[in-house]
CSV table of C-alpha atoms in Angstrom, one decimal:
chain,number,residue,atom,x,y,z
A,1,SER,CA,1.6,31.8,13.2
A,2,ARG,CA,3.5,35.0,13.6
A,3,GLY,CA,2.2,37.7,11.4
A,4,TYR,CA,-0.9,35.7,10.3
A,5,VAL,CA,-2.9,34.9,13.4
A,6,PRO,CA,-5.7,35.9,13.9
A,7,GLU,CA,-6.4,36.6,10.2
A,8,TYR,CA,-8.7,33.9,8.8
A,9,VAL,CA,-7.9,31.7,5.9
A,10,ARG,CA,-10.5,30.9,3.1
A,11,ILE,CA,-10.5,27.3,2.3
A,12,GLY,CA,-12.0,27.5,-1.2
A,13,PHE,CA,-15.4,25.9,-0.4
A,14,SER,CA,-18.1,26.3,2.3
A,15,ILE,CA,-19.4,24.0,5.0
A,16,GLY,CA,-22.5,26.1,5.3
A,17,GLU,CA,-23.9,27.6,8.5
A,18,ALA,CA,-22.4,25.0,10.9
A,19,TRP,CA,-19.6,25.8,13.3
A,20,LEU,CA,-16.7,23.4,13.7
A,21,ALA,CA,-13.9,23.4,16.3
A,22,ALA,CA,-10.9,21.4,15.3
A,23,PHE,CA,-8.2,20.4,17.7
A,24,GLY,CA,-4.7,19.4,16.6
A,25,ALA,CA,-2.6,16.5,17.6
A,26,GLU,CA,-0.2,16.4,20.6
A,27,LEU,CA,2.9,18.0,19.3
A,28,ARG,CA,3.2,21.6,17.9
A,29,ASN,CA,-0.5,22.0,18.5
A,30,THR,CA,-2.8,24.6,17.1
A,31,ILE,CA,-6.6,24.7,17.0
A,32,CYS,CA,-9.0,26.3,14.6
A,33,ILE,CA,-12.6,27.3,14.1
A,34,LEU,CA,-14.3,26.7,10.8
A,35,HIS,CA,-17.5,28.5,9.6
A,36,GLY,CA,-18.7,28.8,6.0
A,37,ASP,CA,-15.4,29.1,4.0
A,38,ARG,CA,-13.5,30.8,6.7
A,39,CYS,CA,-10.9,29.0,8.9
A,40,LEU,CA,-9.7,31.0,12.0
A,41,ILE,CA,-6.4,29.4,13.2
A,42,SER,CA,-5.0,29.9,16.7
A,43,GLN,CA,-1.6,31.0,17.7
A,44,HIS,CA,1.0,28.2,18.3
A,45,ILE,CA,-0.1,26.4,21.5
A,46,GLY,CA,2.8,23.9,21.8
A,47,ASP,CA,3.0,20.3,22.9
A,48,VAL,CA,-0.1,19.4,24.8
A,49,GLU,CA,1.5,17.0,27.3
A,50,ASN,CA,0.6,18.7,30.6
A,51,LEU,CA,-2.2,20.5,32.4
A,52,GLU,CA,-0.7,24.0,31.8
A,53,THR,CA,-0.7,23.6,28.0
A,54,LEU,CA,-4.1,22.0,28.0
A,55,ASP,CA,-5.4,25.0,30.0
A,56,PHE,CA,-3.8,27.3,27.4
A,57,LEU,CA,-5.6,25.4,24.7
A,58,ARG,CA,-8.9,26.0,26.4
A,59,GLU,CA,-8.2,29.7,26.7
A,60,ALA,CA,-7.2,29.8,23.0
A,61,LEU,CA,-10.5,28.2,22.0
A,62,THR,CA,-12.5,30.8,24.1
A,63,HIS,CA,-10.5,33.6,22.5
A,64,LEU,CA,-11.1,32.3,19.0
A,65,LEU,CA,-14.9,32.0,19.5
A,66,ASN,CA,-15.0,35.6,20.9
A,67,LEU,CA,-13.2,36.8,17.8
A,68,PHE,CA,-15.9,35.4,15.6
A,69,ARG,CA,-18.8,36.4,18.0
A,70,ALA,CA,-19.6,35.6,21.6
A,71,ASP,CA,-22.8,33.6,21.0
A,72,VAL,CA,-21.2,30.9,18.7
A,73,SER,CA,-22.7,27.4,19.2
A,74,ILE,CA,-20.4,24.7,18.1
A,75,ASP,CA,-22.0,21.9,16.1
A,76,PHE,CA,-19.0,19.7,15.4
A,77,VAL,CA,-15.7,18.9,17.2
A,78,ALA,CA,-12.8,17.4,15.3
A,79,CYS,CA,-9.8,15.7,16.9
A,80,ASP,CA,-6.9,13.4,16.3
A,81,LEU,CA,-7.8,9.7,16.3
A,82,HIS,CA,-5.2,8.9,19.0
A,83,PRO,CA,-7.2,8.1,22.1
A,84,ARG,CA,-4.5,9.1,24.6
A,85,TYR,CA,-3.7,12.6,23.4
A,86,LEU,CA,-4.9,15.2,25.9
A,87,SER,CA,-6.2,17.3,23.0
A,88,THR,CA,-8.4,14.3,22.0
A,89,ARG,CA,-9.6,13.7,25.5
A,90,TYR,CA,-10.6,17.3,25.9
A,91,ALA,CA,-12.3,17.3,22.5
A,92,LYS,CA,-14.4,14.3,23.6
A,93,GLU,CA,-15.3,16.0,26.9
A,94,LEU,CA,-16.2,19.2,25.2
A,95,SER,CA,-18.4,17.5,22.6
A,96,GLU,CA,-20.3,15.6,25.3
A,97,LYS,CA,-20.7,18.7,27.4
A,98,ILE,CA,-22.2,20.9,24.6
A,99,GLY,CA,-23.9,18.2,22.6
A,100,ALA,CA,-21.7,18.5,19.5
A,101,LYS,CA,-20.9,15.7,17.2
A,102,LEU,CA,-17.3,14.3,17.6
A,103,ILE,CA,-15.3,13.6,14.5
A,104,PRO,CA,-12.1,11.7,15.1
A,105,VAL,CA,-9.6,12.2,12.2
A,106,GLN,CA,-6.8,9.9,11.3
A,107,HIS,CA,-3.5,11.8,11.7
A,108,HIS,CA,-2.2,11.3,8.1
A,109,HIS,CA,-5.5,11.9,6.5
A,110,ALA,CA,-5.4,15.3,8.2
A,111,HIS,CA,-1.9,15.9,6.8
A,112,ALA,CA,-3.1,14.9,3.3
A,113,VAL,CA,-6.2,17.1,3.4
A,114,SER,CA,-4.3,20.1,4.6
A,115,LEU,CA,-2.0,19.7,1.5
A,116,MET,CA,-5.1,19.5,-0.7
A,117,VAL,CA,-6.5,22.7,0.8
A,118,ASP,CA,-3.2,24.5,0.4
A,119,ASN,CA,-3.1,23.6,-3.3
A,120,GLY,CA,-6.7,24.7,-4.1
A,121,LEU,CA,-8.3,21.2,-4.4
A,122,GLY,CA,-12.0,20.9,-3.6
A,123,PRO,CA,-14.5,18.4,-2.1
A,124,SER,CA,-14.9,16.6,-5.5
A,125,ASP,CA,-11.2,16.1,-5.9
A,126,SER,CA,-9.0,13.1,-5.0
A,127,ALA,CA,-5.3,12.7,-4.6
A,128,VAL,CA,-2.6,10.2,-3.8
A,129,VAL,CA,-0.5,11.5,-0.9
A,130,ILE,CA,2.7,10.2,0.6
A,131,ALA,CA,2.4,10.9,4.4
A,132,ALA,CA,5.9,10.6,5.8
A,133,ASP,CA,5.9,11.2,9.5
A,134,GLY,CA,7.1,10.2,12.9
A,135,VAL,CA,4.0,9.1,14.7
A,136,GLY,CA,0.4,8.8,13.8
A,137,TYR,CA,-2.3,6.5,15.3
A,138,GLY,CA,-3.5,4.1,12.6
A,139,VAL,CA,-7.0,2.8,12.2
A,140,ASP,CA,-5.6,-0.7,12.9
A,141,GLY,CA,-4.1,0.5,16.3
A,142,SER,CA,-0.5,0.4,15.1
A,143,ILE,CA,1.8,3.4,14.6
A,144,TRP,CA,1.7,4.8,11.1
A,145,GLY,CA,4.2,7.2,9.5
A,146,GLY,CA,5.2,6.0,6.1
A,147,GLU,CA,1.9,5.9,4.2
A,148,VAL,CA,0.6,6.1,0.7
A,149,LEU,CA,-3.0,7.2,0.9
A,150,GLU,CA,-5.7,7.7,-1.6
A,151,VAL,CA,-7.6,10.6,-0.2
A,152,SER,CA,-10.6,12.9,-0.6
A,153,PHE,CA,-12.0,15.3,2.0
A,154,ARG,CA,-14.5,12.8,3.3
A,155,ARG,CA,-12.4,9.6,3.3
A,156,PHE,CA,-9.1,7.9,2.7
A,157,VAL,CA,-7.9,4.4,1.7
A,158,ARG,CA,-4.4,3.2,2.8
A,159,ARG,CA,-2.9,1.9,-0.4
A,160,GLY,CA,0.7,1.5,0.6
A,161,CYS,CA,3.2,1.8,3.4
A,162,LEU,CA,6.7,1.2,4.6
A,163,LYS,CA,7.2,-2.3,6.0
A,164,PRO,CA,6.1,-2.3,9.6
A,165,HIS,CA,8.8,-3.1,12.2
A,166,ALA,CA,8.8,-3.6,16.0
A,167,MET,CA,9.4,-0.5,18.1
A,168,PRO,CA,11.1,-2.1,21.1
A,169,GLY,CA,10.2,-0.3,24.3
A,170,GLY,CA,7.5,1.8,22.6
A,171,ASP,CA,8.3,5.5,23.0
A,172,ARG,CA,11.8,4.6,24.4
A,173,ALA,CA,12.7,3.7,20.8
A,174,THR,CA,12.1,7.3,19.8
A,175,LEU,CA,14.7,8.4,22.4
A,176,TYR,CA,17.4,5.8,21.6
A,177,PRO,CA,17.6,5.3,17.8
A,178,LEU,CA,19.9,2.2,18.1
A,179,ARG,CA,16.8,0.3,19.3
A,180,MET,CA,15.2,0.9,15.9
A,181,LEU,CA,18.4,-0.1,14.1
A,182,ILE,CA,18.4,-3.4,15.9
A,183,SER,CA,14.7,-3.9,14.9
A,184,TYR,CA,15.4,-3.3,11.2
A,185,LEU,CA,18.5,-5.5,11.1
A,186,MET,CA,16.9,-8.4,13.0
A,187,SER,CA,14.2,-8.6,10.3
A,188,ALA,CA,16.8,-8.9,7.6
A,189,TRP,CA,19.8,-10.7,9.0
A,190,GLU,CA,21.0,-13.4,11.3
A,191,GLU,CA,21.9,-12.3,14.8
A,192,ARG,CA,25.6,-12.7,14.3
A,193,ASP,CA,25.5,-10.2,11.5
A,194,VAL,CA,23.3,-7.8,13.6
A,195,ILE,CA,25.9,-8.0,16.4
A,196,ARG,CA,28.7,-7.3,13.9
A,197,VAL,CA,27.1,-3.9,13.1
A,198,ILE,CA,25.8,-2.8,16.5
A,199,SER,CA,29.0,-3.8,18.4
A,200,HIS,CA,30.5,-0.5,17.1
A,201,HIS,CA,27.6,1.5,18.7
A,202,ILE,CA,26.4,-0.5,21.7
A,203,GLU,CA,28.1,1.4,24.5
A,204,LYS,CA,27.1,4.8,23.2
A,205,GLY,CA,23.6,3.8,22.0
A,206,LEU,CA,22.2,1.9,24.9
A,207,PRO,CA,22.5,3.0,28.5
A,208,LYS,CA,22.7,-0.6,29.8
A,209,GLY,CA,24.8,-1.9,27.0
A,210,TRP,CA,24.6,-5.6,26.1
A,211,ALA,CA,22.1,-6.4,28.8
A,212,GLU,CA,19.7,-3.9,27.3
A,213,TYR,CA,20.3,-5.5,23.8
A,214,GLU,CA,19.2,-8.9,25.2
A,215,ALA,CA,16.0,-7.3,26.5
A,216,ILE,CA,15.4,-5.6,23.2
A,217,LYS,CA,16.0,-8.9,21.3
A,218,LYS,CA,13.4,-10.7,23.5
A,219,ASP,CA,10.9,-7.9,23.0
A,220,ILE,CA,11.2,-8.2,19.2
A,221,LEU,CA,11.3,-12.1,19.1
A,222,PHE,CA,8.3,-12.4,21.4
A,223,ARG,CA,6.4,-9.6,19.7
A,224,ARG,CA,5.9,-7.6,22.8
A,225,SER,CA,6.5,-4.2,21.1
A,226,PRO,CA,4.2,-2.0,19.1
A,227,MET,CA,4.6,-2.1,15.3
A,228,THR,CA,5.4,1.0,13.3
A,229,SER,CA,5.6,1.9,9.6
A,230,SER,CA,7.1,5.3,10.4
A,231,ALA,CA,9.5,7.0,8.1
A,232,GLY,CA,10.9,8.9,11.1
A,233,ARG,CA,11.9,5.7,12.8
A,234,LEU,CA,13.7,4.5,9.6
A,235,LEU,CA,15.7,7.7,9.6
A,236,ASP,CA,16.4,7.3,13.3
A,237,ALA,CA,17.9,3.8,12.6
A,238,ALA,CA,20.1,5.2,9.8
A,239,ALA,CA,21.3,8.0,12.2
A,240,ALA,CA,22.3,5.4,14.8
A,241,LEU,CA,24.0,3.3,12.1
A,242,LEU,CA,26.2,6.2,11.0
A,243,GLY,CA,26.9,7.4,14.6
A,244,VAL,CA,25.4,10.8,14.2
A,245,CYS,CA,22.8,10.5,17.0
A,246,TYR,CA,22.5,8.0,19.8
A,247,ARG,CA,20.1,9.8,22.0
A,248,ARG,CA,17.4,12.2,20.9
A,249,THR,CA,17.4,15.4,22.9
A,250,TYR,CA,14.9,17.4,20.8
A,251,GLU,CA,12.2,16.6,18.3
A,252,GLY,CA,13.5,15.4,15.0
A,253,GLU,CA,17.2,15.4,16.1
A,254,PRO,CA,18.3,12.1,14.5
A,255,ALA,CA,16.7,12.9,11.1
A,256,MET,CA,18.0,16.4,11.1
A,257,LYS,CA,21.6,15.3,11.8
A,258,LEU,CA,21.3,12.6,9.2
A,259,GLU,CA,20.2,15.2,6.7
A,260,ALA,CA,23.1,17.4,7.6
A,261,LEU,CA,25.4,14.5,7.0
A,262,ALA,CA,23.8,13.6,3.7
A,263,ASN,CA,24.3,17.2,2.5
A,264,GLU,CA,28.0,16.7,2.8
A,265,ALA,CA,27.7,14.3,-0.1
A,266,SER,CA,25.7,16.7,-2.2
A,267,GLY,CA,26.8,16.7,-5.8
A,268,LYS,CA,28.5,13.3,-5.4
A,269,SER,CA,27.2,9.9,-6.6
A,270,PRO,CA,26.4,7.6,-3.7
A,271,PRO,CA,25.9,3.9,-4.4
A,272,ALA,CA,22.2,3.2,-5.1
A,273,ILE,CA,20.1,1.4,-2.5
A,274,GLU,CA,17.1,-0.3,-4.0
A,275,ALA,CA,14.0,-0.9,-1.9
A,276,SER,CA,11.7,-3.4,-3.4
A,277,VAL,CA,8.0,-2.6,-3.5
A,278,ARG,CA,5.7,-5.6,-3.4
A,279,ARG,CA,2.0,-6.2,-2.8
A,280,GLU,CA,1.2,-7.8,0.5
A,281,GLY,CA,-2.4,-8.3,1.6
A,282,GLY,CA,-3.8,-5.5,-0.7
A,283,LEU,CA,-1.0,-3.0,0.3
A,284,LEU,CA,2.0,-1.9,-1.7
A,285,VAL,CA,4.8,-2.4,0.9
A,286,VAL,CA,8.2,-0.7,0.6
A,287,ASP,CA,10.7,-3.1,2.2
A,288,SER,CA,12.4,-0.6,4.5
A,289,SER,CA,14.5,-3.4,6.2
A,290,GLU,CA,16.3,-3.7,2.8
A,291,ILE,CA,17.2,-0.1,2.9
A,292,ILE,CA,18.8,-0.3,6.4
A,293,ALA,CA,20.4,-3.6,5.7
A,294,GLU,CA,22.0,-2.4,2.5
A,295,ALA,CA,23.1,0.8,4.2
A,296,ALA,CA,24.8,-1.2,6.9
A,297,SER,CA,26.6,-3.4,4.3
A,298,LEU,CA,27.9,-0.3,2.6
A,299,TYR,CA,29.1,1.3,5.8
A,300,LEU,CA,30.9,-1.9,6.8
A,301,ARG,CA,32.6,-2.0,3.4
A,302,GLY,CA,34.0,1.5,4.1
A,303,VAL,CA,31.7,3.7,2.1
A,304,SER,CA,31.7,7.2,3.6
A,305,ALA,CA,29.0,8.0,6.2
A,306,ALA,CA,27.8,11.0,4.1
A,307,LYS,CA,27.3,8.9,1.0
A,308,VAL,CA,25.4,6.2,2.9
A,309,ALA,CA,23.2,8.9,4.5
A,310,LEU,CA,22.4,10.3,1.1
A,311,ALA,CA,21.7,6.8,-0.3
A,312,VAL,CA,19.3,6.0,2.5
A,313,GLU,CA,17.3,9.2,2.0
A,314,ARG,CA,17.1,8.7,-1.8
A,315,ALA,CA,16.1,5.0,-1.3
A,316,LEU,CA,13.3,6.1,1.1
A,317,ALA,CA,12.1,8.8,-1.3
A,318,ASN,CA,12.3,6.5,-4.4
A,319,GLY,CA,10.4,3.6,-2.7
A,320,LEU,CA,7.5,5.7,-1.5
A,321,ALA,CA,7.4,7.6,-4.9
A,322,GLU,CA,7.3,4.4,-6.8
A,323,ALA,CA,4.4,3.1,-4.7
A,324,ALA,CA,2.5,6.4,-5.0
A,325,ALA,CA,3.0,6.7,-8.8
A,326,TYR,CA,1.7,3.1,-9.2
A,327,VAL,CA,-1.4,3.9,-7.1
A,328,ALA,CA,-2.1,7.1,-9.0
A,329,GLU,CA,-1.8,5.3,-12.4
A,330,GLU,CA,-3.9,2.3,-11.2
A,331,ARG,CA,-6.6,4.5,-9.8
A,332,GLY,CA,-6.6,7.2,-12.5
A,333,ILE,CA,-5.8,10.0,-10.1
A,334,GLU,CA,-4.2,13.2,-11.4
A,335,TYR,CA,-2.8,14.7,-8.2
A,336,VAL,CA,0.1,13.2,-6.2
A,337,GLY,CA,1.5,15.0,-3.1
A,338,PHE,CA,3.9,14.7,-0.2
A,339,SER,CA,3.2,15.8,3.4
A,340,GLY,CA,3.9,15.0,7.0
A,341,GLY,CA,6.6,15.8,9.6
A,342,VAL,CA,9.4,14.3,7.4
A,343,ALA,CA,8.4,16.8,4.7
A,344,ALA,CA,9.2,19.7,6.9
A,345,ASN,CA,12.8,19.9,5.6
A,346,LEU,CA,11.9,20.6,2.0
A,347,GLU,CA,13.2,23.8,0.6
C-alpha cells in the first residue's frame, strides 16, 4: 500500500450509487470502500487475530469513509465466508447495526475476481482461475486451497481441486509440516513404507516423537481431522520430506524454503513426477498424494533434494494447469488465470 493509499482505483465498471464496505480475510488484511467505479483501499492493517488489530480495522474504516465524505451511508457489507474470522464477525455486527445487506464471499472467488479486475475483465466476462493458497473456507465446510474455479463477478463453480487430505491436528499441521507429510503418505502407502520415510525426520519434525506419530495416525484413520485441498499444505509436506523446514516460524516459511531449494536445480533436468487428473463426483481431481509419494521414492533412491523440490513444484503446476485447460476447453472460456497466496512468488 505504500505510495498508493489513499489514491482510489477505478475498477472498469460501476456499481451505481450504492456504497459498499468490503473487509478482507484474517491474514494481511486490508479493507476498501466501493462507490460507482471507484475503489478506495485502506493501508495495510495486518493479521486480524486480536482486539488491537480489530480496533485498528474499525479506525481505518472510519477514516476511509471520511475521505469520501462524512455522511456516507453503507448499503452493503462484504466479508470472507469463514465464520470465525474476527473481520467476518465485525462485518456481520456492523451490517446488523446499520441495516446493510451482508455479502459473504468465498475466499478463492475473491482471489479470482481480483485477478479479473486487475486484467480489465468486466461483469459479462468469465474465466477459469487456478486458486492456489494456504487456507480458504470452502462452501462445503472443508479447507480449500488448490482449486480450479469457473468464475464470473457474480458467481463461481468449483470445477477441480487437489485431492483432499486430512490435516491432523487442524492448525497444528500448519506449524509442523511433517504432520502433512504423514497424511499424504498414509493415503498412498502401507504404514511400513510411511515409517521408512518419516524415521529420518521424526525426532526433528514432531516435538513428542513416535508417541505423537501414533496420535496423528489415529486422527487420520478415525477421520477426526479436517480435510484440506490446500496447495500450501502439499508444499509443506514436501518441505518436511526434504528436511528444509520442520517447524513454521513465519507465514509461508516451508514453501519459501522449498522454492529456494528448487532454485538450486534451476537449469537442470529433474525426474518428472506425473500427477494423474481424474474425474471424481463431477470434479477434476489432481492426485496430490501421487506427487508426494513419488517425491519420497525419488529421495529414498538418492536423487538430490534440489531436484526433487523442483520436480514437486513442476508436478503441482502441471496438474493444476492440465485441469484448468480441460475446463476452459470444455466450457468454451477464453481466459485462464492463476491467483492466491501460492502465486505470490511469481516474478
